[in-house]
mmCIF file of C-alpha atoms and ligand atoms in Angstrom:
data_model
loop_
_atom_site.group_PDB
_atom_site.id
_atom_site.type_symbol
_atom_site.label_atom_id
_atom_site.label_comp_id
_atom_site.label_asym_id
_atom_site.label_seq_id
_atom_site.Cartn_x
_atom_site.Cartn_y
_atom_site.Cartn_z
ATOM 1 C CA UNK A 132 0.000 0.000 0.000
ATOM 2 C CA UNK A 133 1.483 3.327 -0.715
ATOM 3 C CA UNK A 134 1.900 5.951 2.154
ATOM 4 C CA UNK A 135 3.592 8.582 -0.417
ATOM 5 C CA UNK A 136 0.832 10.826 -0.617
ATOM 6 C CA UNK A 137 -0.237 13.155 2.456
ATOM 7 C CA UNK A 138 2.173 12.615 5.041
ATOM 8 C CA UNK A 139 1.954 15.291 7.107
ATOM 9 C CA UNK A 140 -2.014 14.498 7.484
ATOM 10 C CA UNK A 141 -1.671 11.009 7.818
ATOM 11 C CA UNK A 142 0.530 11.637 11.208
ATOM 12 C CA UNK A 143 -2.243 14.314 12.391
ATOM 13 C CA UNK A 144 -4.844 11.481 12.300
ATOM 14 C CA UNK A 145 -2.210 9.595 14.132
ATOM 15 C CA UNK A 146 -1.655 11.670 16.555
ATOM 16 C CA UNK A 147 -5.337 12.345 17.169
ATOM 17 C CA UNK A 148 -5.669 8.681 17.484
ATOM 18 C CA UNK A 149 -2.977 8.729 20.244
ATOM 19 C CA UNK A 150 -4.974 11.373 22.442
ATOM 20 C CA UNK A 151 -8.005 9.320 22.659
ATOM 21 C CA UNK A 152 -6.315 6.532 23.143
ATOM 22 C CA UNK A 153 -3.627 8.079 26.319
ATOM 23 C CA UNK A 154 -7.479 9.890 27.154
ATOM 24 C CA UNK A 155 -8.605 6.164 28.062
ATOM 25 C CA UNK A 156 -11.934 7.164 26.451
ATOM 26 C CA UNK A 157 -12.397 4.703 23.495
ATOM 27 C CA UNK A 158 -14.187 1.472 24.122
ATOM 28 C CA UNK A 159 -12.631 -1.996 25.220
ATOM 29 C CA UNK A 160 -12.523 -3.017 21.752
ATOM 30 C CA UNK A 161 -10.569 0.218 20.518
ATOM 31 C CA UNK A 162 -13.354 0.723 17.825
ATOM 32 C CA UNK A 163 -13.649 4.077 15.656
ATOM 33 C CA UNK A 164 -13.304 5.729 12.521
ATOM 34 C CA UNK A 165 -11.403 8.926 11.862
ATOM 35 C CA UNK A 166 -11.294 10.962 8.360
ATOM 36 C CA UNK A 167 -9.852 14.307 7.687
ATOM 37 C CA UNK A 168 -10.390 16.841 4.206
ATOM 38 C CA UNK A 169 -7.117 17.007 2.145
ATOM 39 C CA UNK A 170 -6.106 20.198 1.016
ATOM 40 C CA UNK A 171 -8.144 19.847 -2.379
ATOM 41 C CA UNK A 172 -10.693 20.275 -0.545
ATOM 42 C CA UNK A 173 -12.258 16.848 -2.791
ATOM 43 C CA UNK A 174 -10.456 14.105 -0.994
ATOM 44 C CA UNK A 175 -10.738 11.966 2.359
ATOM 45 C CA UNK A 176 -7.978 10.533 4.255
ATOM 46 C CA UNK A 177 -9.925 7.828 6.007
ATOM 47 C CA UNK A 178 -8.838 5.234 8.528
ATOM 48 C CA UNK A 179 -9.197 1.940 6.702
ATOM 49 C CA UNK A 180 -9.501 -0.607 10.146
ATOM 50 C CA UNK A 181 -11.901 -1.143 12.208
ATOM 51 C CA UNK A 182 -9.637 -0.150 15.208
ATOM 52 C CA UNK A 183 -7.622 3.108 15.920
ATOM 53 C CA UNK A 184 -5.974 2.213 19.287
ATOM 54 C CA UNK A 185 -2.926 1.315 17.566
ATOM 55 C CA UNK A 186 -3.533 3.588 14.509
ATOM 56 C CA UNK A 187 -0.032 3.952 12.474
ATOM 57 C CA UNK A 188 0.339 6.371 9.016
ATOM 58 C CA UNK A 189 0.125 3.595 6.209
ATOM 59 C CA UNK A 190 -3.964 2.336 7.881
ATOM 60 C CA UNK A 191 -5.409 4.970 6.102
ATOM 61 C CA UNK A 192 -7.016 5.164 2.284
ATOM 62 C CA UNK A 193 -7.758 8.306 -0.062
ATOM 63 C CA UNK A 194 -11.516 8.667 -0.835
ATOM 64 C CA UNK A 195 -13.456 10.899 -2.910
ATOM 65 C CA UNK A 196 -16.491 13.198 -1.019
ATOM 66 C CA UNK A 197 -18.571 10.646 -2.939
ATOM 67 C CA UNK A 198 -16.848 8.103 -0.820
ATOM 68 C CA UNK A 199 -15.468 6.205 -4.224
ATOM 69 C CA UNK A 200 -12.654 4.691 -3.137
ATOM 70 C CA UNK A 201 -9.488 6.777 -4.552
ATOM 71 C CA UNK A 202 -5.941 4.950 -2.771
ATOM 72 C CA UNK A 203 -5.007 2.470 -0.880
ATOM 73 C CA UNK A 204 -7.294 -0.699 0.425
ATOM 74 C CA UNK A 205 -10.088 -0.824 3.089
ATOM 75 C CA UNK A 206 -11.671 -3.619 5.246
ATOM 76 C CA UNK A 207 -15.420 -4.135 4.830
ATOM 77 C CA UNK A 208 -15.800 -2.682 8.402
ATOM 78 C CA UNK A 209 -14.528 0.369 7.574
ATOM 79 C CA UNK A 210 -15.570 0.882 3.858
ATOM 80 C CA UNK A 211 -19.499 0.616 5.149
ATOM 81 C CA UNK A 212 -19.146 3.607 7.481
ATOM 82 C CA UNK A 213 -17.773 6.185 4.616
ATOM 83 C CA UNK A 214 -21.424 7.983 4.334
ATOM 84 C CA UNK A 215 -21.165 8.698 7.851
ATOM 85 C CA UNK A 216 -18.426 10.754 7.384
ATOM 86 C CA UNK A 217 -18.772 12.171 3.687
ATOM 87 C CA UNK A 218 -22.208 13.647 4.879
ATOM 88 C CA UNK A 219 -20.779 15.547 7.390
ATOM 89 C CA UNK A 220 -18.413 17.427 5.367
ATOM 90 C CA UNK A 221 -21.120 17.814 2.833
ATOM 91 C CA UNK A 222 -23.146 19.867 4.991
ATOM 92 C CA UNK A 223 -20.469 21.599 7.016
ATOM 93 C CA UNK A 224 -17.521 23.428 4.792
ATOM 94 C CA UNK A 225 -16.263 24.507 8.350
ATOM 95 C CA UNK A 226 -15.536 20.712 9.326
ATOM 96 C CA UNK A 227 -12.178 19.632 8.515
ATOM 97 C CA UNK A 228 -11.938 15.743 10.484
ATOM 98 C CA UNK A 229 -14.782 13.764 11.588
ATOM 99 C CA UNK A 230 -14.009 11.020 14.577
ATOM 100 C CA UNK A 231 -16.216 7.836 15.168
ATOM 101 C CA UNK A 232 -15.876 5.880 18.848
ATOM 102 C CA UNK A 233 -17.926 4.304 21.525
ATOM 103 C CA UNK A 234 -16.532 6.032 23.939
ATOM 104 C CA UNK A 235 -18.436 4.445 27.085
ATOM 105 C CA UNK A 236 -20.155 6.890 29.119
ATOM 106 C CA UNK A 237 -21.111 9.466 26.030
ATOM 107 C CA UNK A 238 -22.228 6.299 24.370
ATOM 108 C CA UNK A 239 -24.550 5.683 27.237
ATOM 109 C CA UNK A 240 -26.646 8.625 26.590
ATOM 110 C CA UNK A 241 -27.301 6.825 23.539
ATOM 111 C CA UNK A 242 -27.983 4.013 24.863
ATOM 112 C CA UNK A 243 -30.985 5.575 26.801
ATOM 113 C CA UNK A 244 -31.167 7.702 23.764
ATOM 114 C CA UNK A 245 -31.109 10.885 25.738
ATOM 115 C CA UNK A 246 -29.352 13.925 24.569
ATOM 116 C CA UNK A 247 -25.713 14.762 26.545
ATOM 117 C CA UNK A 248 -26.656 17.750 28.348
ATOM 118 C CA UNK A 249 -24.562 20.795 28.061
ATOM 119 C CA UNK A 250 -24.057 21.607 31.747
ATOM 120 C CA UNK A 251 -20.203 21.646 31.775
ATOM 121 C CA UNK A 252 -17.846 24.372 31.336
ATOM 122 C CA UNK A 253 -15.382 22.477 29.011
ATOM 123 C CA UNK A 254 -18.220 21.989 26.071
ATOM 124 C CA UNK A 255 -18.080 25.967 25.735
ATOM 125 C CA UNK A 256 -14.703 25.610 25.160
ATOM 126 C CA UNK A 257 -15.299 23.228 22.132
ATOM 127 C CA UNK A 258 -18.525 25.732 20.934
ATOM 128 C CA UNK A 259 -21.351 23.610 22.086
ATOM 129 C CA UNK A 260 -24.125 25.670 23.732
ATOM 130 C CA UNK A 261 -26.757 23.341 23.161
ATOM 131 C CA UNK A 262 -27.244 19.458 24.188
ATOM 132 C CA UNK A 263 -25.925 17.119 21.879
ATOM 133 C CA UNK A 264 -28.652 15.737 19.922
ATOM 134 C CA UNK A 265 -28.919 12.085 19.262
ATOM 135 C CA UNK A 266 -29.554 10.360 15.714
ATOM 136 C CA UNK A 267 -32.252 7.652 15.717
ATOM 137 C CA UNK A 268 -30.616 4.064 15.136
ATOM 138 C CA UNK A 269 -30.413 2.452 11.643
ATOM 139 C CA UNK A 270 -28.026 -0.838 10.763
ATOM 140 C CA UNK A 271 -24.918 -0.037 10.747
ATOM 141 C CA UNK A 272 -23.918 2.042 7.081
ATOM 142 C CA UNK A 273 -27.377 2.191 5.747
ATOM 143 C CA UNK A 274 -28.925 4.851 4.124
ATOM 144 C CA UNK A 275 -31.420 4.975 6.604
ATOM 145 C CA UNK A 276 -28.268 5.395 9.570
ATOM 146 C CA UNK A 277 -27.126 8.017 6.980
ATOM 147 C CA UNK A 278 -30.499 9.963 6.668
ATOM 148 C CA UNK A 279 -30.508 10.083 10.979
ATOM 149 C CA UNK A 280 -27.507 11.784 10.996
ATOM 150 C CA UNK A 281 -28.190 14.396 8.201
ATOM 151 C CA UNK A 282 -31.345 14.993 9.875
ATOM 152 C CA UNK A 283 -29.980 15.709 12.788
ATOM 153 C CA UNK A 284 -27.026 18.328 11.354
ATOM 154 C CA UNK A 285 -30.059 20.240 9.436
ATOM 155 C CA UNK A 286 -31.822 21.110 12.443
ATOM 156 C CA UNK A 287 -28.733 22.140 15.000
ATOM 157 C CA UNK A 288 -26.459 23.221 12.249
ATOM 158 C CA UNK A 289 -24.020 24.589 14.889
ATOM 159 C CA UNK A 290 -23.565 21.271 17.083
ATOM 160 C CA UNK A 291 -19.806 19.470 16.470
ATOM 161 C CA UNK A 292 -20.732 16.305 17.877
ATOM 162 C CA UNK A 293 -23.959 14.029 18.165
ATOM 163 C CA UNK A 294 -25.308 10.810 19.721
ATOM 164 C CA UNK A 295 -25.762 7.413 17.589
ATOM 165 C CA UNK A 296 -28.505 5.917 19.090
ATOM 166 C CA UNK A 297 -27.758 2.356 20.347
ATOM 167 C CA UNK A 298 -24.496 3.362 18.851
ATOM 168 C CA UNK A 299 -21.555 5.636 19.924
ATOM 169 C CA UNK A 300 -21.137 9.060 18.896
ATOM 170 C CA UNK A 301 -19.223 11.006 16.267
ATOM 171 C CA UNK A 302 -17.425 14.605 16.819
ATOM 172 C CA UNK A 303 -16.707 16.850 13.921
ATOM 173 C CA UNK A 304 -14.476 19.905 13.969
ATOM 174 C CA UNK A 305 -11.422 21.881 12.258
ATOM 175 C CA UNK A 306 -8.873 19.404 12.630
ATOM 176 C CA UNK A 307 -8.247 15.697 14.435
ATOM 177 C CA UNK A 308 -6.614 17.099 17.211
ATOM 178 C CA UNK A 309 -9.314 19.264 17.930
ATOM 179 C CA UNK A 310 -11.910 16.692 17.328
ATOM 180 C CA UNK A 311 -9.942 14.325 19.658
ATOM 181 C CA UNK A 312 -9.998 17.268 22.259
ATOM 182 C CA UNK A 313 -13.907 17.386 21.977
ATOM 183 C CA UNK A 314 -14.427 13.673 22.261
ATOM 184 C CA UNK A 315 -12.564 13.950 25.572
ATOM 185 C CA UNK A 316 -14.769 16.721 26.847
ATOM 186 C CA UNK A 317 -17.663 14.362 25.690
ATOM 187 C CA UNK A 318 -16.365 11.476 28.062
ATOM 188 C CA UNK A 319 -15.617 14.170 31.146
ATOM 189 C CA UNK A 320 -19.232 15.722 30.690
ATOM 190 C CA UNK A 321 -20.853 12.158 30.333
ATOM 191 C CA UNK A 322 -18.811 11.175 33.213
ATOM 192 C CA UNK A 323 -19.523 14.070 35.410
ATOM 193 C CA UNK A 324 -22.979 14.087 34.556
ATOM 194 C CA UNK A 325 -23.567 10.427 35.605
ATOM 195 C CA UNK A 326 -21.889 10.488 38.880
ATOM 196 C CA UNK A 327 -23.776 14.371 39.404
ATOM 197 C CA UNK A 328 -26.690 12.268 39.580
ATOM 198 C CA UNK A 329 -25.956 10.622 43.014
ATOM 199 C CA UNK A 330 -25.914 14.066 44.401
ATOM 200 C CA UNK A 331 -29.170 15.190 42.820
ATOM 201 C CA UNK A 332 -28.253 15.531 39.631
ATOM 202 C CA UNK A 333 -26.406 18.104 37.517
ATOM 203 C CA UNK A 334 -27.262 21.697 37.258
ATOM 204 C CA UNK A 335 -28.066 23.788 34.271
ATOM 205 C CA UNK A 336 -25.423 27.088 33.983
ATOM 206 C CA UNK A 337 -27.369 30.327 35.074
ATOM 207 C CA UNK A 338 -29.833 31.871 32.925
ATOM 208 C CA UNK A 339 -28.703 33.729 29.905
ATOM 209 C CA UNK A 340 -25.424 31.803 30.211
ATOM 210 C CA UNK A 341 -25.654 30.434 26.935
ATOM 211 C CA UNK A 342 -26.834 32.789 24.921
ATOM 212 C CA UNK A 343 -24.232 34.951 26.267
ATOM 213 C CA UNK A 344 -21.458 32.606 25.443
ATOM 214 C CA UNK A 345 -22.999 32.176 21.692
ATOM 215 C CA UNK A 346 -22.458 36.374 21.551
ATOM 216 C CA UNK A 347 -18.874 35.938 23.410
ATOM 217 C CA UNK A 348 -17.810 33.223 20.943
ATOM 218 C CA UNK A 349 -19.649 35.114 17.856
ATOM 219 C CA UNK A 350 -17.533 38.487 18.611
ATOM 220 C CA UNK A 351 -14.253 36.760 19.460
ATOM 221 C CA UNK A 352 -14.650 33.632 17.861
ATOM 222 C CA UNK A 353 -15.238 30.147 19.819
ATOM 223 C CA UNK A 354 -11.764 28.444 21.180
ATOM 224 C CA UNK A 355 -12.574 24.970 19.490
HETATM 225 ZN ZN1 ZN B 88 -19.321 2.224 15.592
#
């Protein structure tokens, strides 16, 4: 397989891969999926295993927007989960990696198909100021999953992340790093949120507080 093309990328998804994986917060199984735009703004690098706790530069294929297949070979596993990443960079130009993983306790909200609640300091950080939604369950790399997820981008066309119901999640922002970073406030909030619960449960930030952090973020610009 040929690693000639993209190096510099290739070892940015790596690297990515590395945080979540020091972060503890992928699954037992290491599962996920990682992509990022190239620089011609028409290709994928995509992660072509069905793993990405021992990620290295030469797992990784070209693919068009289209997902057609443009370098390098993929496993079945990963080849049916392309749509769920071309879509997402079809309907956000701003999104330049999208990140797949069942990280546990975020993936337990969708398990009980409830939103993740944006109660925690470290998700305005990342520019969510609104719960991440989840996307109603479909078999895995259907056009039906597909549909779920689009759905769900249309109507919060700000939100970086959502919830796969029965699923896992996936986290889109301006590079992996940063998309890594999110998923990691994702597992903290889940986390937090959970254990808030033995002591009554979390809180909501004061009133206003979000709408005054969309103005803060809209006049400086968010830190994500
Ligand atoms: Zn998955």
């Amino acid at each position: 397989m040929t690693t000639s093309g993209y190096q510099e990328q290739r070892e940015q998804v790596v690297q990515a891969a590395k945080l979540l994986t020091d972060a503890g917060v992928l699954s037992h199984s290491g599962h996920g999926n990682m992509s990022m735009r190239l620089p011609n703004k028409e290709h994928l690098l995509l992660t072509s295993v069905g793993r990405i706790d021992q990620l290295s530069a030469e797992q990784m294929v070209v693919v068009t927007l289209d997902g057609e297949l443009v370098e390098g070979k993929i496993e079945p596993v990963a080849r049916e989960i392309i749509g769920m990443h071309t879509n997402v960079y079809r309907l956000r130009a701003d999104v330049n990696a999208v990140i797949h993983t069942h990280s546990p306790r975020a993936t337990s909200f969708a398990m009980a198909h409830q939103p993740l609640p944006c109660v925690y300091e470290a998700f305005l950080r990342f520019g969510i100021t609104e719960d991440v939604p989840v996307a109603q369950w479909g078999p895995r790399g259907s056009q039906e999953a597909v549909a779920y997820i689009v759905e769900q981008l249309q109507q919060h066309p700000t939100v970086p992340a959502l919830l796969l119901a029965n699923h896992g999640l996936l986290a889109f922002s301006r590079d992996p790093l940063a998309t890594a970073q999110l998923i990691v406030a994702m597992e903290e909030a889940a986390q937090l949120i959970l254990d808030a619960q033995t002591l009554g449960g979390a809180r909501p930030f004061p009133a206003n507080a979000l709408e005054r952090e969309r103005r803060h973020m809209q006049q400086f610009g968010s830190a994500h």
